[in-house]
Short mmCIF file of C-alpha atoms and ligand atoms in Angstrom, two decimals:
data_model
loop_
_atom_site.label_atom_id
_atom_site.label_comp_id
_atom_site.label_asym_id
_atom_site.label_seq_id
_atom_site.Cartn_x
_atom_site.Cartn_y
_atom_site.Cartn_z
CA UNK A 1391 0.00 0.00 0.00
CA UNK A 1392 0.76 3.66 -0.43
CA UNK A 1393 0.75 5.85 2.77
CA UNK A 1394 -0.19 9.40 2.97
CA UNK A 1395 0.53 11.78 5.99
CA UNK A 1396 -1.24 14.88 7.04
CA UNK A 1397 0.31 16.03 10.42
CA UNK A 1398 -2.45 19.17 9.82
CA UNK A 1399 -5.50 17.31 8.41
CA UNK A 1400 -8.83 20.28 8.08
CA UNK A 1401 -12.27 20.23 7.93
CA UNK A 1402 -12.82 22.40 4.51
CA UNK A 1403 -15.82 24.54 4.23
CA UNK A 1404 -16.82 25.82 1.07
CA UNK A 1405 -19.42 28.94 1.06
CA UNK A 1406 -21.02 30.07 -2.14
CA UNK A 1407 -22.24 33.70 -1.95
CA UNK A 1408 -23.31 35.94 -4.69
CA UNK A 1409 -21.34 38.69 -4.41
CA UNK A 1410 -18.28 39.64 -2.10
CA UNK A 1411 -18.46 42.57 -0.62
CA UNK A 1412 -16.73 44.14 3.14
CA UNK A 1413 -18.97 45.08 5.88
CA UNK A 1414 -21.50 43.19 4.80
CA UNK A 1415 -23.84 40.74 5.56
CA UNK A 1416 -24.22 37.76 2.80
CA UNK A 1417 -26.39 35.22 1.61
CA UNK A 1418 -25.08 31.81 1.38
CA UNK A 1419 -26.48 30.61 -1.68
CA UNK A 1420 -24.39 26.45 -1.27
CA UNK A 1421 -22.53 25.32 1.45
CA UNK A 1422 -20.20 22.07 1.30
CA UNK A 1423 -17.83 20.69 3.93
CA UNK A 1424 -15.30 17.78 3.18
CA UNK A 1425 -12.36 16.14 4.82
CA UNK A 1426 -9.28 18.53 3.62
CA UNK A 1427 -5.19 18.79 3.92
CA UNK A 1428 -2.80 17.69 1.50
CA UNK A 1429 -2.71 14.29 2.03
CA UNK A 1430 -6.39 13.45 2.54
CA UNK A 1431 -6.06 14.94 -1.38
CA UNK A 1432 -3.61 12.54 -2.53
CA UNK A 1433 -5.17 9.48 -0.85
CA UNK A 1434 -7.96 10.38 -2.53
CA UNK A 1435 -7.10 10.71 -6.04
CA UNK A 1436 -4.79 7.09 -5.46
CA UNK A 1437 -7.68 5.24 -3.83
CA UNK A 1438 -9.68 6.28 -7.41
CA UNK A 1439 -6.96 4.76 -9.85
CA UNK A 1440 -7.49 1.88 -7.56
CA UNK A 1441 -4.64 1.54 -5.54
CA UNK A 1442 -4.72 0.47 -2.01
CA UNK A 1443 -3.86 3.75 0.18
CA UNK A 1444 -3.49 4.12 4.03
CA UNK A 1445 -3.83 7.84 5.62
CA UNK A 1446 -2.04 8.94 8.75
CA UNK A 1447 -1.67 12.36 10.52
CA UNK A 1448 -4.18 13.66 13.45
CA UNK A 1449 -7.32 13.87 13.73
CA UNK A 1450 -9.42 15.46 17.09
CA UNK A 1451 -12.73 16.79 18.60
CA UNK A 1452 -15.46 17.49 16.78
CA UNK A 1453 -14.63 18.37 13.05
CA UNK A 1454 -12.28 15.48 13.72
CA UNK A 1455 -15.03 13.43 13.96
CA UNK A 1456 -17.07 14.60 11.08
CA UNK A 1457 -13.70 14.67 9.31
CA UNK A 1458 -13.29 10.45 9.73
CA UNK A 1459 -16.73 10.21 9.56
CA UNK A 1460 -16.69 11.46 5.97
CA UNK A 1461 -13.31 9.83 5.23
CA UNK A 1462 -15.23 6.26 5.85
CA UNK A 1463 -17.47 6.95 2.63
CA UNK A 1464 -13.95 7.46 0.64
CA UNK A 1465 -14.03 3.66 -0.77
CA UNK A 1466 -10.46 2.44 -0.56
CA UNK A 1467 -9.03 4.73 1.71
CA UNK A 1468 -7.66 3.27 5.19
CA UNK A 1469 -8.27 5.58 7.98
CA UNK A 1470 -4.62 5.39 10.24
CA UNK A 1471 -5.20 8.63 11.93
CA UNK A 1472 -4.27 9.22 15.33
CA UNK A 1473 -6.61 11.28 18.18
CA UNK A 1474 -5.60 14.32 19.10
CA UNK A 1475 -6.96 16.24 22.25
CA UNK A 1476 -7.62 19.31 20.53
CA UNK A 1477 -9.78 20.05 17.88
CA UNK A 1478 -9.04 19.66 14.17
CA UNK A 1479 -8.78 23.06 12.21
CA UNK A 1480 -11.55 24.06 10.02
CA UNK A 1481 -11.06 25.88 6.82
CA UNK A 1482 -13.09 28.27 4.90
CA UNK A 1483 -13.12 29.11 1.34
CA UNK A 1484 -15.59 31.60 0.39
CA UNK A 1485 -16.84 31.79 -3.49
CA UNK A 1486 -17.46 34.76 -4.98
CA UNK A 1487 -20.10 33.55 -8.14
CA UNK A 1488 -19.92 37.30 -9.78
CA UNK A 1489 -16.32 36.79 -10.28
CA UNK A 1490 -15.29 32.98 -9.26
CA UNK A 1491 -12.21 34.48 -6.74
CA UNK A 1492 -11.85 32.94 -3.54
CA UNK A 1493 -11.09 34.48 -0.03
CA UNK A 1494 -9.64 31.75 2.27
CA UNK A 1495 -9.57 31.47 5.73
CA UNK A 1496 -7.37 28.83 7.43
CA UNK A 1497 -6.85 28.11 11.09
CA UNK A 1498 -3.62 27.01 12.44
CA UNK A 1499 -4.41 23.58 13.76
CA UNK A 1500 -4.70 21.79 17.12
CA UNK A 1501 -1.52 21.94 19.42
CA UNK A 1502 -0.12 18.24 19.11
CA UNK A 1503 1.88 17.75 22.75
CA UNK A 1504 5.05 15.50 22.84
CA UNK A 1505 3.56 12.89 23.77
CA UNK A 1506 0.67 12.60 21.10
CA UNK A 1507 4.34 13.14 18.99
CA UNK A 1508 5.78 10.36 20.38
CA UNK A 1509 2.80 7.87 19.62
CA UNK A 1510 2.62 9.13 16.20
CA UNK A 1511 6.03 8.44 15.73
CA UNK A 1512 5.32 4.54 16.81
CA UNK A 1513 2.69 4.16 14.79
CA UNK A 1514 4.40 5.26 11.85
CA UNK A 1515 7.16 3.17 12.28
CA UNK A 1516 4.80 0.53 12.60
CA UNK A 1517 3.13 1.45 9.29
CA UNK A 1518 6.17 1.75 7.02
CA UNK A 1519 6.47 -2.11 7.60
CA UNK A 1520 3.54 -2.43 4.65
CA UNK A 1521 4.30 0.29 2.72
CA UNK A 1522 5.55 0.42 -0.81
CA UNK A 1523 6.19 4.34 -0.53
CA UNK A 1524 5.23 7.38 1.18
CA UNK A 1525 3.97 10.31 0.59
CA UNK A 1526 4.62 13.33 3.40
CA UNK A 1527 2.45 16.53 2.91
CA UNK A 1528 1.26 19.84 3.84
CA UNK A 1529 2.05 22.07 6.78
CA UNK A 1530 2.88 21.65 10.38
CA UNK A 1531 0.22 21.99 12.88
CA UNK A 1532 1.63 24.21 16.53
CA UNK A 1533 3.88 22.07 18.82
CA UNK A 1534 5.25 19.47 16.06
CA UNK A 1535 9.07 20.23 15.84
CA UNK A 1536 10.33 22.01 12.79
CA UNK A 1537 12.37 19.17 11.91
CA UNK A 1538 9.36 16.48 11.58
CA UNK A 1539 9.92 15.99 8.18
CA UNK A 1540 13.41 15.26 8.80
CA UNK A 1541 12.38 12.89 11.02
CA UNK A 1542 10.10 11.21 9.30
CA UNK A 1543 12.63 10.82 6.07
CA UNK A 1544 14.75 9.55 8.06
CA UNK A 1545 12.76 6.58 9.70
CA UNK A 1546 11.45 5.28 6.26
CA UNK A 1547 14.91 5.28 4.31
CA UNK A 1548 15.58 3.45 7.29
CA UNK A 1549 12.89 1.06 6.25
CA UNK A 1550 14.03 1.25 3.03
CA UNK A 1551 10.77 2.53 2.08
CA UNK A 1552 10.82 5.10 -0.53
CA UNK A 1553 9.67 8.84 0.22
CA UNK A 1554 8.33 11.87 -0.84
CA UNK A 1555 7.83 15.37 0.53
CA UNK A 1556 5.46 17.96 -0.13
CA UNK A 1557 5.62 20.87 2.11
CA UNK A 1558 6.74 24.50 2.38
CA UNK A 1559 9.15 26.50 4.62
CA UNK A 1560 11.39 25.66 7.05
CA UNK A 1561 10.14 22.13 6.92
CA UNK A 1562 11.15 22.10 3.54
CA UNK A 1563 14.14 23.35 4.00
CA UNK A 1564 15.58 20.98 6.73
CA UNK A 1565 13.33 17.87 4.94
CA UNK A 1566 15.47 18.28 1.40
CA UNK A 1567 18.68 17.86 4.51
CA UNK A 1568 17.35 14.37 5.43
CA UNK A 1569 17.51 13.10 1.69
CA UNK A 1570 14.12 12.51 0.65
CA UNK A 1571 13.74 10.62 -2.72
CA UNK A 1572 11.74 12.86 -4.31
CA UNK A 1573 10.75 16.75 -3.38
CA UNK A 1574 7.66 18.58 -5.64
CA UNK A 1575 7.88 22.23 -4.75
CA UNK A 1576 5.89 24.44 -6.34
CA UNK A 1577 7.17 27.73 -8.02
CA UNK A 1578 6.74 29.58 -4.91
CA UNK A 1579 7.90 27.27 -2.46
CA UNK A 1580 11.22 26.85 -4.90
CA UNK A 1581 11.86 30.36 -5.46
CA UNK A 1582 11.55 30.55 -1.02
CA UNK A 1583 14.02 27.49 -1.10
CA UNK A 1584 16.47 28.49 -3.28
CA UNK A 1585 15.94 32.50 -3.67
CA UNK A 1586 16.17 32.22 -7.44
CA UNK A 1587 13.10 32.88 -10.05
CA UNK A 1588 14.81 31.04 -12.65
CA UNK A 1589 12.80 27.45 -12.32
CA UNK A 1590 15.94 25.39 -13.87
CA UNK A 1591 18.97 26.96 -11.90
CA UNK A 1592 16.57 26.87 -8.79
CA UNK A 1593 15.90 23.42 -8.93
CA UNK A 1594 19.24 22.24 -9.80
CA UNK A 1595 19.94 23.97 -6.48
CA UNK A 1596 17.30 22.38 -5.28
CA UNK A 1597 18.44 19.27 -5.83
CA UNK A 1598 22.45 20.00 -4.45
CA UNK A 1599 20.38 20.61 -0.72
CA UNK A 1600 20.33 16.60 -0.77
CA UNK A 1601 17.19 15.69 -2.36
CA UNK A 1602 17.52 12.52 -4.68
CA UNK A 1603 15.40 14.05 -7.19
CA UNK A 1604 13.38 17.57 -7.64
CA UNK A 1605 10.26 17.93 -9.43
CA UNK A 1606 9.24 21.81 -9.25
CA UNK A 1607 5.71 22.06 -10.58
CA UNK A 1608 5.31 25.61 -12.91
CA UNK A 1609 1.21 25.80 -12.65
CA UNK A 1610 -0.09 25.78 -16.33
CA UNK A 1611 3.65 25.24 -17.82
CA UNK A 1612 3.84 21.71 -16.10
CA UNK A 1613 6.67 19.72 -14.76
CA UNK A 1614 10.49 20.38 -14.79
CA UNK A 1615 12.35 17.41 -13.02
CA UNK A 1616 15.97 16.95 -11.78
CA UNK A 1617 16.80 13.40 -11.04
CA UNK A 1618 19.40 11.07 -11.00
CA UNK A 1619 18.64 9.38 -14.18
CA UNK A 1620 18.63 13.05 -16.05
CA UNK A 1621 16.15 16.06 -16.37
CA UNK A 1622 12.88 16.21 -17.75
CA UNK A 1623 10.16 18.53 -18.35
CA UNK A 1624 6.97 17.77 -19.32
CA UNK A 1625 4.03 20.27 -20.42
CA UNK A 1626 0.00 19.79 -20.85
CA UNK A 1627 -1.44 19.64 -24.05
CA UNK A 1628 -2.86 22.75 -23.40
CA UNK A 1629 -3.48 25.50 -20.45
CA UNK A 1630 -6.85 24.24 -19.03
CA UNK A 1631 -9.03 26.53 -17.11
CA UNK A 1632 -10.25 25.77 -13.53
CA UNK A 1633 -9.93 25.13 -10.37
CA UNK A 1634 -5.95 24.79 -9.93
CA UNK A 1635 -6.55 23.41 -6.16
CA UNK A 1636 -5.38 20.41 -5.42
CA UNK A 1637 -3.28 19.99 -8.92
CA UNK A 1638 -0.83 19.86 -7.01
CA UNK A 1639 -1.46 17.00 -4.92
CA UNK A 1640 -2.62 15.04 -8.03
CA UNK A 1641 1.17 15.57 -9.05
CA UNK A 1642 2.02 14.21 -5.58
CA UNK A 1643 -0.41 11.16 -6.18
CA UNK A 1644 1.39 9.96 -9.35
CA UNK A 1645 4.82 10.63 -8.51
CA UNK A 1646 3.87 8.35 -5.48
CA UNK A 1647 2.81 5.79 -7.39
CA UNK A 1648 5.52 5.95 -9.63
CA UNK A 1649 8.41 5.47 -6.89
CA UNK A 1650 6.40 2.98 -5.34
CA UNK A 1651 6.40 1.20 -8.70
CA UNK A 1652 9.97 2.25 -9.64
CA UNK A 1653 8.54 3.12 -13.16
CA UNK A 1654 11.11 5.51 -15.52
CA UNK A 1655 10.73 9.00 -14.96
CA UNK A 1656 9.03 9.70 -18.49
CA UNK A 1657 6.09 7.97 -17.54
CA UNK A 1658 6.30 9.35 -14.41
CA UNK A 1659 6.38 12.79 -15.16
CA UNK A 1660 3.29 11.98 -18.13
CA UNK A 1661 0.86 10.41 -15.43
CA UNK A 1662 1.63 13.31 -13.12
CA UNK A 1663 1.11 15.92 -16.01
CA UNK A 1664 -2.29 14.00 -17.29
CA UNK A 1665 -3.62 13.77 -13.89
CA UNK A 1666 -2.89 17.06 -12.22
CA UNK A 1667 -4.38 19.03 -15.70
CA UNK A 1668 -7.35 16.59 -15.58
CA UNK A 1669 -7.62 17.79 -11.64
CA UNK A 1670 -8.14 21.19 -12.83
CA UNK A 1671 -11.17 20.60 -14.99
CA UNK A 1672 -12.74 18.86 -11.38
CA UNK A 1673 -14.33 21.53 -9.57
CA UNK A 1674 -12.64 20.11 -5.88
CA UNK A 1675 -9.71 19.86 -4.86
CA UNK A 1676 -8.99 15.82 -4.52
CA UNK A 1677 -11.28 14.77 -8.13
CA UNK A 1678 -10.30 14.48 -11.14
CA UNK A 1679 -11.72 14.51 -14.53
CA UNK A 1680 -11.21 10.78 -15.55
CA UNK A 1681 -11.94 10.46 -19.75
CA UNK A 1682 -10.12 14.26 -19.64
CA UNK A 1683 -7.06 12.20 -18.17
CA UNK A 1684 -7.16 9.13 -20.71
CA UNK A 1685 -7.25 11.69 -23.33
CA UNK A 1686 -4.68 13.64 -21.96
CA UNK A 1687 -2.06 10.97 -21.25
CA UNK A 1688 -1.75 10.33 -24.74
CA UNK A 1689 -0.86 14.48 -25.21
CA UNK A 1690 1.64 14.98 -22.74
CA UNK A 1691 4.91 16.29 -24.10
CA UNK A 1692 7.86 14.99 -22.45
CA UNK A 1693 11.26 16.79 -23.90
CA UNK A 1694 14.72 16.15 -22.47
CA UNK A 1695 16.70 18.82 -20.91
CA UNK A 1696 20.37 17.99 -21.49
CA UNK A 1697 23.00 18.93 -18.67
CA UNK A 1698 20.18 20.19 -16.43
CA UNK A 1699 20.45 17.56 -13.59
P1 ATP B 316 -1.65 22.78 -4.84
O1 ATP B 316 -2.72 23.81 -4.72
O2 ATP B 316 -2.27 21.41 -5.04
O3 ATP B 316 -0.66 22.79 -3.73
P2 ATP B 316 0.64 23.57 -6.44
O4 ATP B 316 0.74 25.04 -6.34
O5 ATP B 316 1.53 22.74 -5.60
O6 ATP B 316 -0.87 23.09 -6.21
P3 ATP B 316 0.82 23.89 -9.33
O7 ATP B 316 2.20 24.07 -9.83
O8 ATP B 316 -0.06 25.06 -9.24
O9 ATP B 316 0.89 23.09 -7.96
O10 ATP B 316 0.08 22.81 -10.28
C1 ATP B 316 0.47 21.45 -10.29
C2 ATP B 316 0.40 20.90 -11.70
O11 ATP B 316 -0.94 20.95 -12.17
C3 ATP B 316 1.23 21.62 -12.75
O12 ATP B 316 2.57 21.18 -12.73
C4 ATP B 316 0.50 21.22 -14.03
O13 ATP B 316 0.90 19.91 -14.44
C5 ATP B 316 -0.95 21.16 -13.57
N1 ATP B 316 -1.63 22.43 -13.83
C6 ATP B 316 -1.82 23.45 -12.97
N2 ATP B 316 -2.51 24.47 -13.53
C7 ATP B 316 -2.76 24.06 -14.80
C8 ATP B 316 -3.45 24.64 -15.92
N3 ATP B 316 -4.02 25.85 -15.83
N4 ATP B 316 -3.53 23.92 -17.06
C9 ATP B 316 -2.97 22.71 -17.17
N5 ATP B 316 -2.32 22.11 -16.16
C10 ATP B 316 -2.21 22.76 -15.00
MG1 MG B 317 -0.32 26.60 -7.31
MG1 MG B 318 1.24 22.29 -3.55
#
């Protein structure tokens, strides 16, 4: 199986109103809430190409309950999660319809104590016995050391268990340190990293902070990858218009897959191109559109980039 962690797993709310506007008072015209954080996103997306996936992370109170309540419905998706004693963080998106922007409000997250660190440390340990690969994503939620990342490389190279990380920051930053097998930052998150704009040189750079391979994902310009069997980037057919959330994680969800499978990076780097474009054209974060991605496997444009590794 394939194991995703969420350290900061959410509740998401999604309001619908019909206009925007400060000071005042709205109409809610849909609401939705669904289980949220990075790696709920990636589970889900696996669990719907049919491969067996396992979730850990936290999970507390009462949104923590609706959140594995919800989770249960998600056919193929094992619930791992650990209790918490505080609550599990809600988000809120709210829609404007006029214009389609979002405003997006995100709490920090439950304060995990050293203890409730400690057990989650066992039963990840325990867990990386049956997995094939891992997948570690998203932010930090308050009292989880900076370094849990790190950490967390470290234990499943120990395992021999292949990993990949997902996150932001500082985490980032000391995670790339542990040598993680693969790293997907975004354009932001490399351009943080590596304070360069210039997506090639930056993850090159990237990839000299100990990371085994770098895939920066450029939005609508898709994929550029730095690994040790050369460098790679692969575009969409086209630009597709959206809902870019969560395109990310599809990229996650594929690469996963791929290390787990120890397929070459081409087809790698096509699945996680197809799938992430095709999770644009769903309107949540965590679908995807699945004849848009048969169509759009056979589309993907995979060009060598010579000396960029
Ligand atoms: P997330 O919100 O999930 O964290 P991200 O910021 O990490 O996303 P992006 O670089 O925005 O990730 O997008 C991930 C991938 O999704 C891109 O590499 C690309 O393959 C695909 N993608 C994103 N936007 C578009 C688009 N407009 N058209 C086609 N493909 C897209
Ligand atoms: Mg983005
Ligand atoms: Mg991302």
């Amino acid at each position: 199986m394939i194991l995703t962690v969420t350290l900061n797993t959410a509740l998401d709310f999604t309001y619908r109103v019909p206009r925007l506007t400060p000071h005042a008072s709205h109409r809610v015209t849909d609401v939705t809430e669904r289980p949220g954080g990075k790696g709920l996103n990636v589970a889900r997306v696996l669990a719907a190409l049919g491969r067996p996936v396992t979730v850990t992370g936290f999970a507390g109170g009462s949104t923590g309950a609706a959140l594995r309540a919800q989770l249960a419905e998600d056919i193929g998706v094992r619930d791992a999660l650990l209790d918490v004693a505080g609550r599990t963080r809600r988000t809120v998106a709210v829609v404007d319809e006029r214009t389609g922007d979002t405003t997006q409000l995100n709490e920090p997250g439950p304060l995990v104590s050293p203890a409730e660190w400690a057990r989650f440390l066992t039963s990840y340990e325990e867990l990386l016995t049956s997995a094939d690969a891992v997948a570690l994503c998203g932010s930090l939620p308050p009292g989880v050391p900076v370094g849990a990342y790190a950490r967390l490389i470290r234990a499943a190279r120990a395992a021999r268990v292949p990993v990949l990380l997902d996150t932001s920051g500082e985490p980032l930053r000391r995670g790339i340190a542990a040598r993680p097998d693969v790293v997907k930052p975004n354009a932001d998150e490399l351009a943080e990293l590596t304070g360069s704009h210039e997506p090639l040189r930056a993850t090159r750079d990237a990839r000299r902070r100990g990371a085994h391979a770098v895939v920066a994902s450029l939005g609508a310009d898709g994929l550029l990858a730095a690994t040790p069997d050369g460098a790679w980037q692969a575009a969409p057919p086209a630009a597709v218009r959206g809902n870019p959330t969560g395109a990310g994680d599809s990229v996650v969800a594929a690469l996963v897959a791929g290390l787990a499978e120890a397929s070459p990076w081409p087809r790698r780097l096509t699945h996680a191109v197809a799938l992430s474009a095709a999770t644009v054209l769903a309107p949540v974060a965590g679908e995807f559109d699945a004849a848009a991605y048969e169509e759009f496997l056979g589309r993907v444009a995979v060009t060598e980039r010579a000396g960029a590794a």
